Tab-separated table of C-alpha atoms and ligand atoms in Angstrom:
chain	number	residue	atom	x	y	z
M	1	UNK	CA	45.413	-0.800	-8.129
M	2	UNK	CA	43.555	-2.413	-10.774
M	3	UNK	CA	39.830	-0.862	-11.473
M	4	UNK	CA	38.521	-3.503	-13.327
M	5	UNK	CA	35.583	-4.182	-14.147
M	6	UNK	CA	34.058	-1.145	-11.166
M	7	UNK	CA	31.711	1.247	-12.705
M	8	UNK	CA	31.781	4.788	-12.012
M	9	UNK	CA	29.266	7.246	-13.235
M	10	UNK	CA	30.714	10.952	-13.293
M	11	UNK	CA	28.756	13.677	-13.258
M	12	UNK	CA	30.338	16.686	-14.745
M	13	UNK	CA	28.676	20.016	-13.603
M	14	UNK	CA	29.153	23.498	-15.473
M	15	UNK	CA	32.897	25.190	-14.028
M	16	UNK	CA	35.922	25.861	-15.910
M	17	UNK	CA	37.628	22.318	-14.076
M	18	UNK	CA	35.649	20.117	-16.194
M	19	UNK	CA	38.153	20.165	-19.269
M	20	UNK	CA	40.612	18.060	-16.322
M	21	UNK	CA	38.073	15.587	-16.181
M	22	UNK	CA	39.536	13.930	-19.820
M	23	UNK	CA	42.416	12.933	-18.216
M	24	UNK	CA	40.578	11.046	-15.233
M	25	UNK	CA	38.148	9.260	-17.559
M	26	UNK	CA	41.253	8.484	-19.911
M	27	UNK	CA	43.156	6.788	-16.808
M	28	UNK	CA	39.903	5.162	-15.230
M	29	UNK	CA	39.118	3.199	-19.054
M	30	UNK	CA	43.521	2.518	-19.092
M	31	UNK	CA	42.759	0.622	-15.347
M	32	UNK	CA	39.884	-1.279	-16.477
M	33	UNK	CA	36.824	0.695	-14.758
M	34	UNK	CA	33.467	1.398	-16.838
M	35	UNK	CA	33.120	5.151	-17.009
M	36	UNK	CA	29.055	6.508	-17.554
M	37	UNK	CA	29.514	9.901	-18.045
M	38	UNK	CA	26.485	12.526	-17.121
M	39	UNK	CA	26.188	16.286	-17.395
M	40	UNK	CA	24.545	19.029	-16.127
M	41	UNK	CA	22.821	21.193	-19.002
M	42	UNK	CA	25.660	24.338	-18.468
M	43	UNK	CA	28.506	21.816	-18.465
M	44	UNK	CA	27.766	21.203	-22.349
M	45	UNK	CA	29.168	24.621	-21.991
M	46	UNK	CA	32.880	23.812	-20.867
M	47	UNK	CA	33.838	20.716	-22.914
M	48	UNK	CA	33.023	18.522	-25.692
M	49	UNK	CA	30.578	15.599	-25.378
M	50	UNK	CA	32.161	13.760	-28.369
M	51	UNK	CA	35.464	14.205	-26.590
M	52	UNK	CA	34.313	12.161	-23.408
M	53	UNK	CA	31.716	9.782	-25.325
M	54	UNK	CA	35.029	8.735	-27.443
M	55	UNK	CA	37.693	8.868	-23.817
M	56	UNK	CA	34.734	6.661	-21.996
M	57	UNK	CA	33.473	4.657	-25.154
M	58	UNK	CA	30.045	5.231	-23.912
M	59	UNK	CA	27.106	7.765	-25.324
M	60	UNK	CA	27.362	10.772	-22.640
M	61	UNK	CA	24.115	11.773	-20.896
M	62	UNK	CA	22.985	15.412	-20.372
M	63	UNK	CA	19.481	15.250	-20.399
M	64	UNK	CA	16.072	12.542	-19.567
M	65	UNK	CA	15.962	12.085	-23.242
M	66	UNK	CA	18.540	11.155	-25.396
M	67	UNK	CA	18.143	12.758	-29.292
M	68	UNK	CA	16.521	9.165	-30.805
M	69	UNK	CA	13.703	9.963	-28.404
M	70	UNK	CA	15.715	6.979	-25.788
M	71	UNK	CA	14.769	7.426	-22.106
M	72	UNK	CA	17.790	7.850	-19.990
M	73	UNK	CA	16.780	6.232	-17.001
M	74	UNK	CA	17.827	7.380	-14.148
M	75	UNK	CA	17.449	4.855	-11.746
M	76	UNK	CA	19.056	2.082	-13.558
M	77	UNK	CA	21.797	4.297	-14.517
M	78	UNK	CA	21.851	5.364	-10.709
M	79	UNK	CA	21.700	1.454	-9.737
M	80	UNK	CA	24.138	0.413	-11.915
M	81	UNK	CA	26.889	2.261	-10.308
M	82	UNK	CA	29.281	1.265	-7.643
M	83	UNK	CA	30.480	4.709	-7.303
M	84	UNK	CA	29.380	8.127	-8.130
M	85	UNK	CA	31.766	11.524	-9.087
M	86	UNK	CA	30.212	14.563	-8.867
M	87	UNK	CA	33.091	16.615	-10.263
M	88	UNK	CA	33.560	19.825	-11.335
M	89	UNK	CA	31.223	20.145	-8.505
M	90	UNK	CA	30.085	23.637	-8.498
M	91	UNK	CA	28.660	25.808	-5.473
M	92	UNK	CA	24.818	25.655	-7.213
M	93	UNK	CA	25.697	21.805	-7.847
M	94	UNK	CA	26.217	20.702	-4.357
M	95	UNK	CA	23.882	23.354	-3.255
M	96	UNK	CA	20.992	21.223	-5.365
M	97	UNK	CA	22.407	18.036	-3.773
M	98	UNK	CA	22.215	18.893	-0.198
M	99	UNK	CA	18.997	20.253	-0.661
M	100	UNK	CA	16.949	18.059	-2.834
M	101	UNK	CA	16.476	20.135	-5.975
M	102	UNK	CA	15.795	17.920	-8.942
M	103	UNK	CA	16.048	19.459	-11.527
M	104	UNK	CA	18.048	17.706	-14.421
M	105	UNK	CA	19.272	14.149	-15.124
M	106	UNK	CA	22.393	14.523	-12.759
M	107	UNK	CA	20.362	15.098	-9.966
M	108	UNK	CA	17.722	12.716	-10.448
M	109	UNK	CA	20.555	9.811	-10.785
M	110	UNK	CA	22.420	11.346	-7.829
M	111	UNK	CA	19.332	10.934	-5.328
M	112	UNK	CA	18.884	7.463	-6.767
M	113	UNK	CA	22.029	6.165	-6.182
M	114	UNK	CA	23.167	3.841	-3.251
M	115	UNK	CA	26.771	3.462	-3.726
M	116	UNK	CA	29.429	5.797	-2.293
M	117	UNK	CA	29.342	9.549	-3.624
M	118	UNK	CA	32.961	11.744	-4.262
M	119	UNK	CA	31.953	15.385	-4.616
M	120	UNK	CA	34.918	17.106	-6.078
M	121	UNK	CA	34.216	20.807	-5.797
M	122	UNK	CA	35.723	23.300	-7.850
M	123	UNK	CA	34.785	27.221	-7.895
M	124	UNK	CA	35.816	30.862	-6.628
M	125	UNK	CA	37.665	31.594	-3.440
M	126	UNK	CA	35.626	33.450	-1.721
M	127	UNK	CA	32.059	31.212	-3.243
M	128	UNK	CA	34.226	28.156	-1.922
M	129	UNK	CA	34.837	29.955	1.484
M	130	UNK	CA	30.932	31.681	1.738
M	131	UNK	CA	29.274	29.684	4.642
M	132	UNK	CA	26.945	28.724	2.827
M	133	UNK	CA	29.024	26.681	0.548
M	134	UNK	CA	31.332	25.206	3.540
M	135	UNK	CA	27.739	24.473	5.387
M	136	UNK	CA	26.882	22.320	2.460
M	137	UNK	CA	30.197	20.637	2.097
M	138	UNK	CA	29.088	19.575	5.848
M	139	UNK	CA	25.759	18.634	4.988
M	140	UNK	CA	27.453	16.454	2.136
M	141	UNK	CA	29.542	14.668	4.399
M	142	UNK	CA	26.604	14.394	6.762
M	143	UNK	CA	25.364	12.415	3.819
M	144	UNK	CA	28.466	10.014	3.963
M	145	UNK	CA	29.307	11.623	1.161
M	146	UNK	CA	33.273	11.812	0.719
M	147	UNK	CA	34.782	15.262	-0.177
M	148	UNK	CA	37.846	15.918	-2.211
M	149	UNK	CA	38.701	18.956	-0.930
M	150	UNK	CA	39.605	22.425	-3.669
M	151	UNK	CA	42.687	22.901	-3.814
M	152	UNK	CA	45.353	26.436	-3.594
M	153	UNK	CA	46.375	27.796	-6.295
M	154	UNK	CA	45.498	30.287	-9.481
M	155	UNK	CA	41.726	30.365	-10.374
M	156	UNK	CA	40.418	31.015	-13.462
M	157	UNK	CA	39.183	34.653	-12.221
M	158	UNK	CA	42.845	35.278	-11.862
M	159	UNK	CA	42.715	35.384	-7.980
M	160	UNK	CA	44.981	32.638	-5.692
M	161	UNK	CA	43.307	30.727	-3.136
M	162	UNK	CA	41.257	27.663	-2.859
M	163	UNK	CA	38.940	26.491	-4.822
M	164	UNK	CA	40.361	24.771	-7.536
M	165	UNK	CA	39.143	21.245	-8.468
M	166	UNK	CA	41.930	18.674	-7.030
M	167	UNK	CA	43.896	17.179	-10.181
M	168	UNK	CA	42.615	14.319	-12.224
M	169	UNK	CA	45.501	12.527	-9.849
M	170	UNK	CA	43.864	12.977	-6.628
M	171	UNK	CA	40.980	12.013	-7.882
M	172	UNK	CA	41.775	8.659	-8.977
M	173	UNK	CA	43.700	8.156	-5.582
M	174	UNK	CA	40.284	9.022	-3.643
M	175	UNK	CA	38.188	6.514	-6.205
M	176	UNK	CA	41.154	3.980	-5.632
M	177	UNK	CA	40.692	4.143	-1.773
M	178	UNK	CA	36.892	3.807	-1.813
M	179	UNK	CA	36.937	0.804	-3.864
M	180	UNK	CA	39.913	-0.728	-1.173
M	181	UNK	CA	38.429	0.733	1.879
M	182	UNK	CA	35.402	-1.495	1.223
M	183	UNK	CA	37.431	-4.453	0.605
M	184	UNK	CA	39.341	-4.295	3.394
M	185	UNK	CA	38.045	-5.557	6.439
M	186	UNK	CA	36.567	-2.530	8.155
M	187	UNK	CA	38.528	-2.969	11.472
M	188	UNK	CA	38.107	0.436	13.041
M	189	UNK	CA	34.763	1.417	11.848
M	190	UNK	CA	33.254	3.660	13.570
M	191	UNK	CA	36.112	4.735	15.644
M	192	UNK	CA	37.227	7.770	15.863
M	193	UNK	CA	41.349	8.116	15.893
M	194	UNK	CA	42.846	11.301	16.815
M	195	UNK	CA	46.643	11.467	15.557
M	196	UNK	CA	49.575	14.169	16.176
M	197	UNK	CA	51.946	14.099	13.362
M	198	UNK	CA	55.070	16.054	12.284
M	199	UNK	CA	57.215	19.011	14.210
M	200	UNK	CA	56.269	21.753	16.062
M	201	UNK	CA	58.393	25.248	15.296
M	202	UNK	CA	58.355	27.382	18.112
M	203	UNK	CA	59.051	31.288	16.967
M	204	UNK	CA	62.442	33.175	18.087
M	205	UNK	CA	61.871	36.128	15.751
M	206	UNK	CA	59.394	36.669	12.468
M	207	UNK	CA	61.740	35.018	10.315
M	208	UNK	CA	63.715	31.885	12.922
M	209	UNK	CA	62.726	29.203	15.032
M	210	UNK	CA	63.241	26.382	17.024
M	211	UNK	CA	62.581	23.242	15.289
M	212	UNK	CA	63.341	19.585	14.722
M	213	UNK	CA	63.939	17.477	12.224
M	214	UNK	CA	60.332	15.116	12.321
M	215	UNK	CA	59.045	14.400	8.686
M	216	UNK	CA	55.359	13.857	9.475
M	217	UNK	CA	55.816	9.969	7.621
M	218	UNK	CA	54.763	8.147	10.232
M	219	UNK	CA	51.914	10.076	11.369
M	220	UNK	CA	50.558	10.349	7.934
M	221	UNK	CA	51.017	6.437	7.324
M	222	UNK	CA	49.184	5.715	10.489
M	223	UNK	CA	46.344	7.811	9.796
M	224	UNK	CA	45.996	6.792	6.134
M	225	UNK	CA	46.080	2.905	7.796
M	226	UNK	CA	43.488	3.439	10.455
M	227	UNK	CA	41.580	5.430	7.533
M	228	UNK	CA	42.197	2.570	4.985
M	229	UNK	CA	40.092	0.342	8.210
M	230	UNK	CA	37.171	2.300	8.306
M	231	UNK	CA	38.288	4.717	11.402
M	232	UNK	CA	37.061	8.875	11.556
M	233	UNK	CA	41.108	10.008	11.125
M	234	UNK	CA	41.398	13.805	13.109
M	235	UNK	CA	44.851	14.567	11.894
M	236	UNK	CA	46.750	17.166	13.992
M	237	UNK	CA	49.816	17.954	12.062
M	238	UNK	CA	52.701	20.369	12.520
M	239	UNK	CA	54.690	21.886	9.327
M	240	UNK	CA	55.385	19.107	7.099
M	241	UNK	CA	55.608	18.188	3.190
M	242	UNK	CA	53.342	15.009	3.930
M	243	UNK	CA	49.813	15.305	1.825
M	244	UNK	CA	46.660	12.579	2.037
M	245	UNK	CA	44.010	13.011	0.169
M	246	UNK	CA	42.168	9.908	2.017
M	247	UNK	CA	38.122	11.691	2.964
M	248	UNK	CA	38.270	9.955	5.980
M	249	UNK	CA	41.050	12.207	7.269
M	250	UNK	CA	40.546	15.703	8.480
M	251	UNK	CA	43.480	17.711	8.339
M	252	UNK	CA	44.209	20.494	11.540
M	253	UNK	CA	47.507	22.525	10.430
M	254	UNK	CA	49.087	23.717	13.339
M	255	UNK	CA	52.815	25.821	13.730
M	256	UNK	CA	53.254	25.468	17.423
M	257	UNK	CA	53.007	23.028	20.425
M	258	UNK	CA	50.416	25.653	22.073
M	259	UNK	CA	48.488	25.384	18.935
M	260	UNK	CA	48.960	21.969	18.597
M	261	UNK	CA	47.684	21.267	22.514
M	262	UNK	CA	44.495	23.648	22.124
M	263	UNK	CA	44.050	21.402	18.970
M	264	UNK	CA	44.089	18.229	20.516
M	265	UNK	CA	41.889	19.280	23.289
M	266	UNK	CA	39.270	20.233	20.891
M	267	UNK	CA	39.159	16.913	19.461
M	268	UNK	CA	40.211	14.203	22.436
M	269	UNK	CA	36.917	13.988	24.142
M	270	UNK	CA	35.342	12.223	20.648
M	271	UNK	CA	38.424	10.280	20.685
M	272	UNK	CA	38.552	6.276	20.875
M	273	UNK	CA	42.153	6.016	20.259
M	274	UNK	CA	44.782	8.311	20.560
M	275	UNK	CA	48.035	7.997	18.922
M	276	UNK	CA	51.096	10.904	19.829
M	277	UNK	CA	53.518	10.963	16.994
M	278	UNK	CA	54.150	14.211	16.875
M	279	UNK	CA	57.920	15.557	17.920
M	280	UNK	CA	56.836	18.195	20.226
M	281	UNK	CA	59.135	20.780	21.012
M	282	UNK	CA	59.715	20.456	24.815
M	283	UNK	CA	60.445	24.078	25.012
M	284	UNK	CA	59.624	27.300	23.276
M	285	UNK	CA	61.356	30.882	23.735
M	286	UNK	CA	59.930	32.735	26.376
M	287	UNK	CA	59.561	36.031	24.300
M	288	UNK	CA	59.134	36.374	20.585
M	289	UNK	CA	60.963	39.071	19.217
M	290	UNK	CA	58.659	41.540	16.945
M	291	UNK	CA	61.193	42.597	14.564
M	292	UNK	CA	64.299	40.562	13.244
M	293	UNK	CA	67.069	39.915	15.960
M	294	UNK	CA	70.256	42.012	14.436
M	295	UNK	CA	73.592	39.985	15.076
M	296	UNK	CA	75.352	42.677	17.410
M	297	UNK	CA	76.914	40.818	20.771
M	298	UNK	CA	78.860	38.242	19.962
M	299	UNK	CA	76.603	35.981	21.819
M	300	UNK	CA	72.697	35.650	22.097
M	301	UNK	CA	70.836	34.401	24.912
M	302	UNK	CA	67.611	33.001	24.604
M	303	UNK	CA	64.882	31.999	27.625
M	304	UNK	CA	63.192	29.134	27.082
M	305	UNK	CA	60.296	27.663	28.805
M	306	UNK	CA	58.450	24.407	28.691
M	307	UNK	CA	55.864	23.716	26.787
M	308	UNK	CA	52.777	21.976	27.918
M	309	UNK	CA	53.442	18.014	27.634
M	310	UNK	CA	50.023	16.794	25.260
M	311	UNK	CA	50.470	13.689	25.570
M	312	UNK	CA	50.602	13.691	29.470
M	313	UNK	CA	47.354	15.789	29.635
M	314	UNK	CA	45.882	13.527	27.562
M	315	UNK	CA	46.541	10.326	29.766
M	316	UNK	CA	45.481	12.392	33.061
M	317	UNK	CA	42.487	13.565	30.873
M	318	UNK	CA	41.755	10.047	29.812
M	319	UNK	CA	38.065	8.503	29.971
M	320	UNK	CA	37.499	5.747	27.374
M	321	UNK	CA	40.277	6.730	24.878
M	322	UNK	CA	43.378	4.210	24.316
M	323	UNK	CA	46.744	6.185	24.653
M	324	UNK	CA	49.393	5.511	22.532
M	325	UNK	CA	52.664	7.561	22.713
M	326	UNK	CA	55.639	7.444	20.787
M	327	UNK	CA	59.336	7.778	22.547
M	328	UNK	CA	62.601	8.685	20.714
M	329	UNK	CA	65.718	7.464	22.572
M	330	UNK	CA	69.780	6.927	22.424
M	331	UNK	CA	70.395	5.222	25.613
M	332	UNK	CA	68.333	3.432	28.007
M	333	UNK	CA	65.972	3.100	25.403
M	334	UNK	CA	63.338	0.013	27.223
M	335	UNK	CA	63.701	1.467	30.667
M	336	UNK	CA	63.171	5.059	29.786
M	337	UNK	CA	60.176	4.178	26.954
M	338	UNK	CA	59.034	1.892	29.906
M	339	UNK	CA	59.171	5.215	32.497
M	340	UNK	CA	57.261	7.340	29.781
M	341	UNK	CA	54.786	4.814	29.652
M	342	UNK	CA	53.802	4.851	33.187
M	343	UNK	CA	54.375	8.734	34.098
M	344	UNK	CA	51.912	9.821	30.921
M	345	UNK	CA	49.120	7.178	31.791
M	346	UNK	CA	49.880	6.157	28.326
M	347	UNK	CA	48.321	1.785	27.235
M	348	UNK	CA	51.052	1.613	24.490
M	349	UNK	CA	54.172	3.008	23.680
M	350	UNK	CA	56.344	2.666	20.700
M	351	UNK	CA	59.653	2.999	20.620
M	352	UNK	CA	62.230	3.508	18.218
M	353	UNK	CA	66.295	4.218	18.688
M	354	UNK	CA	68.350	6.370	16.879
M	355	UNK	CA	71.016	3.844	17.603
M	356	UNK	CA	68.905	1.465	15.005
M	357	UNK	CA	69.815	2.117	11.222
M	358	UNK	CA	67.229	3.013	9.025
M	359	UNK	CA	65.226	4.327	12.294
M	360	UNK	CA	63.444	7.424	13.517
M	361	UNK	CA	62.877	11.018	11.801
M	362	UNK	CA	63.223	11.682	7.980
M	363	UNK	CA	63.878	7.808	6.829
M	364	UNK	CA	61.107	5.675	5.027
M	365	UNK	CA	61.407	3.158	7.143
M	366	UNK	CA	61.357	2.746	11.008
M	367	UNK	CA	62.366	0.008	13.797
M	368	UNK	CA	60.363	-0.243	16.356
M	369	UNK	CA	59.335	-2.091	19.832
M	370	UNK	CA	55.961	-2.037	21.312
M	371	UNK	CA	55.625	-1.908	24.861
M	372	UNK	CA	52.964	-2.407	27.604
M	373	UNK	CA	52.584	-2.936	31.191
M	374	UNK	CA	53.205	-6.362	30.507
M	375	UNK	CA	53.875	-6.906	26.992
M	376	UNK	CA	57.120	-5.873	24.784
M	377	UNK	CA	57.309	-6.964	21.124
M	378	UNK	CA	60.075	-6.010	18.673
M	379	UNK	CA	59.372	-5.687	15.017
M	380	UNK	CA	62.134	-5.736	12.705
M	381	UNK	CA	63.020	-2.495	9.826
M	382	UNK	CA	60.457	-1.750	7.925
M	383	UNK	CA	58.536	0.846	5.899
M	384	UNK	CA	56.656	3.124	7.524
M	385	UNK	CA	53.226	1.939	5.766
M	386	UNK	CA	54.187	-1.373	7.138
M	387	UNK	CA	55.189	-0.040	10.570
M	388	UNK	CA	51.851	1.567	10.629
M	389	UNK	CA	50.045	-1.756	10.238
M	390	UNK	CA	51.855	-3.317	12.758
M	391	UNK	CA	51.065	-0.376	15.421
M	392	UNK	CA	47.436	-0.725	14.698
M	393	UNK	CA	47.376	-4.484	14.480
M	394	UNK	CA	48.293	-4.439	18.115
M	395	UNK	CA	46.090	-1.478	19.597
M	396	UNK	CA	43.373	-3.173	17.434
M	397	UNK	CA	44.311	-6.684	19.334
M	398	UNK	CA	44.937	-4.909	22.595
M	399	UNK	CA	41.115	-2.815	22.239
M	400	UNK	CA	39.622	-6.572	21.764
M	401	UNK	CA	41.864	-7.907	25.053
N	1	CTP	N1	54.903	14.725	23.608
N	1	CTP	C1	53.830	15.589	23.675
N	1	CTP	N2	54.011	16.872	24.105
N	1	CTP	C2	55.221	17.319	24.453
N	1	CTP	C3	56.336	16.461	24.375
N	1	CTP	C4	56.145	15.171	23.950
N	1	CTP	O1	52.711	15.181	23.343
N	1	CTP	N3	55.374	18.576	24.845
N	1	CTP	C5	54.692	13.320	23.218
N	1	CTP	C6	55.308	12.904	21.900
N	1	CTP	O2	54.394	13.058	20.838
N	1	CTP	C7	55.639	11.438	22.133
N	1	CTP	C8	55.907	11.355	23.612
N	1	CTP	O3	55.315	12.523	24.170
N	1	CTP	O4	54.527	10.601	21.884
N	1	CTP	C9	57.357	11.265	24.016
N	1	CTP	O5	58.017	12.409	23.715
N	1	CTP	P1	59.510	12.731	24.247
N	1	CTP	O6	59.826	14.109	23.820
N	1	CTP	O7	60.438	11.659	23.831
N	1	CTP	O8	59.318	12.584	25.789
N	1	CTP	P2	59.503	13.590	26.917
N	1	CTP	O9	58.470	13.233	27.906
N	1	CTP	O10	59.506	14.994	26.420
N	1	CTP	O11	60.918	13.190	27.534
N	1	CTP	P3	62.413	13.564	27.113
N	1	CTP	O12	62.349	14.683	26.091
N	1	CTP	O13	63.021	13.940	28.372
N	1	CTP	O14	62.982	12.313	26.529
């Protein structure tokens, strides 16, 4: 996506991350965007101001007054923004912001400004996990603020665990969505969608388990879609390789279809639509072994039982959401998606065969048909993204029925 012509003040605050933000400035000038950089006093500390005043071809501000004796003012420089980066945002950073403290340039523009804030923390493990910081990450998005989350990995104490500031990558991705979110027609705003993505493993022993062969894809491309129109996105996800870094998606990681159920339920009530495209495991062994099973008979037995059905809990536990479920078939496929439909409660259901090529689990693309009560409609192969736009299209033309 093309970022010409947007302007983007970032504010870089004192943490070891800030030397990443060269590259981000460097690719926001290379897409056309007008980059106003601004620093805290300690980020001097971490990386050159020539280096960014020559990557953003601007003078970089640090303090009210530049050294010609030049007011930097703050409120024009906040005004003249359509988007604000706080990033490396550090724990005393976002501590000021949440709190009003106004104590250098940064801050004064940041309570000025009126277009969309990123905050882009970056710290220690266990500063980014104190409850103090994770209560003002909530405040933040309180504020409508969007949050690139830290990410895992080394930190510069040495330790491994979050709090490292996303890459210069994610970043751009996040400042890329703003700036297309608010073109887009905002279709689902204020809706809240609740989404189950991905497999669910169910445990034999510590080290096996019973699994299938879902990617995530198409749960991740429709809650990336209903986040790309403005929708609250509560993603419930089994294992997968799928990643978003859209803010309007929160992320629940769960292993099992008992964890993913409890999940749900803590979620559906806020729900407006619900969309089940998650490959459940229908059953789960009945006891997990502690230790590793040894091979010893020459065959193995294992009781399974059912697991709870989510989807049919949530249509008998429905109040004002719209249900959408997904069903996988090889035969029968209309009349069984059509049973499904009416035995979970369910508004919609989409269906795709595994007798269609280029359909169903692992591929990019899918086939589907939507069906109703009354309705069916057949789509022909596409990608998922596009698949995704389709399936919201009609719950979005169904809600308005
Ligand atoms: N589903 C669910 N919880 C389960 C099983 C399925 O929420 N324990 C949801 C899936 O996410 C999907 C829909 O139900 O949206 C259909 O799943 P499917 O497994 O095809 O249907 P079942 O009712 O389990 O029927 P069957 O396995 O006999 O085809």
């Amino acid at each position: 996506m093309t970022l010409q012509g947007k302007r983007i003040i970032i504010c870089i605050s004192g943490g070891i991350a800030a030397y990443k933000i060269n590259f981000l400035i460097r690719d926001l000038v290379k897409k056309g965007a007008e980059v106003q950089v601004l620093m805290t006093p300690s980020a001097a500390d971490f990386i050159s101001q020539l280096t960014l005043s020559t990557l953003s071809k601007k003078p970089v501000f640090s303090d009210f007054y530049s050294e010609n004796g030049t007011w930097n003012n703050h409120v024009e420089l906040a005004l003249w923004a359509d988007l604000m980066l706080i990033a490396p945002c550090t724990a005393n950073t976002l501590a000021k912001m949440v709190h009003g403290l106004c104590d250098n340039l940064v801050m004064a523009t940041y309570m000025s400004a009126k277009c969309p804030v990123l905050i882009a923390p970056a710290m220690d493990l266990d500063m980014y996990r104190h409850p103090t910081t994770q209560q003002n990450l909530e405040l933040a998005e309180d504020f409508g603020h969007f949050i690139i989350p830290a990410e895992m990995g080394e930190l510069a104490s040495g330790l491994i665990g979050q709090g490292r500031m996303a890459e210069p990558e994610t970043i751009l991705k996040q400042i890329e969505y703003c700036f297309s979110s608010n073109q887009n027609r905002q279709t689902l705003n204020g809706k809240t969608v609740l989404i189950t993505a991905g497999p669910t493993y169910e445990a034999i022993d510590p080290v096996r388990f019973i699994g299938n062969h879902s990617s995530g894809k198409m749960g991740f491309a429709l809650a990336e879609e209903a986040a790309n129109r403005g929708a609250k996105v509560i993603l419930i996800s089994g294992p997968t390789s799928q990643k978003t870094g859209d803010p309007n998606i929160e992320i629940h990681q769960v292993t099992t279809a008992r964890e993913m159920f409890d999940e749900v339920f803590k979620f559906y009530e806020m729900a407006d639509i619900a969309i089940a495209s998650a490959a459940v495991a229908d059953y789960a062994p009945k006891v997990v072994a502690k230790e590793k099973i040894k091979k010893s008979e020459d065959s193995l037995t294992i009781e399974l039982i059912k697991n709870p059905d989510i989807l049919k809990t949530m249509g008998e536990k429905k109040t004002k959401q719209f249900l959408v479920g997904f069903a996988l078939e090889t035969q029968n496929e209309e009349e069984n998606a059509k049973s499904k439909l009416e035995k979970k409660n369910l508004d919609m259901i989409v269906l795709n065969s595994l007798r269609d090529e280029g359909a169903g689990f692992k591929n990019d693309t899918n086939k589907i048909k939507i069906l109703t009560k009354n309705e069916l409609s057949e789509f022909p192969l596409k990608s998922k993204n596009e698949v995704a736009k389709d399936i919201l299209n009609f719950v979005e033309a169904q809600i308005l029925k």
